[in-house]
Amino acid sequence: MPTTPDLVAARWFTSSRSANNGDCVECAVLPGVMAVRDSKDPSGPTLVFPSHQWTAFVTATTAGTLTRLRPVS
């Protein structure tokens, strides 16, 4: 069963292209995972992805090849 990473010590960051209006997605790199949250609600829900899945998502998005979702096996 997967464990929930400890987000207390996470170092959150936003894109260098983010505006200073507080409407940002924040990310934190943790051992084996990438955590993502809404900067307007830092105590709200956090999405956590295995690092390899996050890398595949960013690579596909950057390359323009992300066309549809499929189940992860």
CSV table of C-alpha atoms in Angstrom, one decimal:
chain,number,residue,atom,x,y,z
A,1,MET,CA,0.0,0.0,0.0
A,2,PRO,CA,1.4,3.4,-0.9
A,3,THR,CA,2.4,5.7,1.9
A,4,THR,CA,1.6,9.4,2.1
A,5,PRO,CA,4.8,11.6,1.9
A,6,ASP,CA,5.6,14.0,4.7
A,7,LEU,CA,4.8,17.4,3.3
A,8,VAL,CA,5.7,19.4,6.4
A,9,ALA,CA,9.3,19.9,5.3
A,10,ALA,CA,8.5,20.2,1.6
A,11,ARG,CA,10.1,23.2,-0.2
A,12,TRP,CA,7.4,24.5,-2.5
A,13,PHE,CA,8.1,26.4,-5.6
A,14,THR,CA,6.3,28.0,-8.6
A,15,SER,CA,7.3,28.4,-12.2
A,16,SER,CA,9.6,31.3,-13.0
A,17,ARG,CA,6.9,32.4,-15.4
A,18,SER,CA,4.3,32.7,-12.7
A,19,ALA,CA,2.8,36.1,-12.0
A,20,ASN,CA,2.8,37.5,-8.5
A,21,ASN,CA,-1.0,37.5,-8.2
A,22,GLY,CA,-1.2,34.3,-6.1
A,23,ASP,CA,-2.9,32.2,-8.8
A,24,CYS,CA,-0.2,29.6,-9.1
A,25,VAL,CA,0.4,25.9,-9.0
A,26,GLU,CA,3.1,25.1,-6.5
A,27,CYS,CA,5.3,22.0,-6.7
A,28,ALA,CA,7.6,20.2,-4.3
A,29,VAL,CA,10.1,17.5,-5.2
A,30,LEU,CA,10.2,14.8,-2.5
A,31,PRO,CA,11.9,11.4,-2.5
A,32,GLY,CA,10.3,9.4,-5.4
A,33,VAL,CA,7.3,11.8,-5.8
A,34,MET,CA,6.2,15.2,-7.0
A,35,ALA,CA,3.6,17.0,-5.0
A,36,VAL,CA,1.3,19.7,-6.5
A,37,ARG,CA,-1.0,22.1,-4.8
A,38,ASP,CA,-2.9,25.4,-5.3
A,39,SER,CA,-0.9,28.4,-4.0
A,40,LYS,CA,-4.2,30.1,-2.9
A,41,ASP,CA,-4.9,27.2,-0.5
A,42,PRO,CA,-1.7,25.8,0.8
A,43,SER,CA,-3.4,23.8,3.5
A,44,GLY,CA,-5.9,22.4,1.0
A,45,PRO,CA,-5.6,19.1,-1.0
A,46,THR,CA,-2.3,18.1,-2.5
A,47,LEU,CA,-1.9,15.9,-5.5
A,48,VAL,CA,1.1,13.5,-5.3
A,49,PHE,CA,2.5,11.7,-8.3
A,50,PRO,CA,5.3,9.1,-8.6
A,51,SER,CA,8.3,10.9,-10.1
A,52,HIS,CA,8.3,8.7,-13.3
A,53,GLN,CA,4.7,9.5,-14.0
A,54,TRP,CA,5.2,13.3,-13.4
A,55,THR,CA,8.2,13.2,-15.8
A,56,ALA,CA,6.2,11.4,-18.5
A,57,PHE,CA,3.4,14.0,-18.1
A,58,VAL,CA,5.7,17.0,-18.4
A,59,THR,CA,7.6,15.4,-21.3
A,60,ALA,CA,4.4,14.6,-23.2
A,61,THR,CA,2.9,18.1,-22.5
A,62,THR,CA,6.1,19.8,-23.7
A,63,ALA,CA,6.3,17.7,-26.8
A,64,GLY,CA,2.6,18.3,-27.6
A,65,THR,CA,2.0,14.5,-27.6
A,66,LEU,CA,-0.5,14.4,-24.7
A,67,THR,CA,-3.7,13.5,-26.5
A,68,ARG,CA,-5.7,11.4,-24.1
A,69,LEU,CA,-5.5,9.7,-20.8
A,70,ARG,CA,-5.0,6.0,-20.4
A,71,PRO,CA,-5.0,3.7,-17.4
A,72,VAL,CA,-1.6,3.3,-15.7
A,73,SER,CA,-0.6,-0.4,-15.5
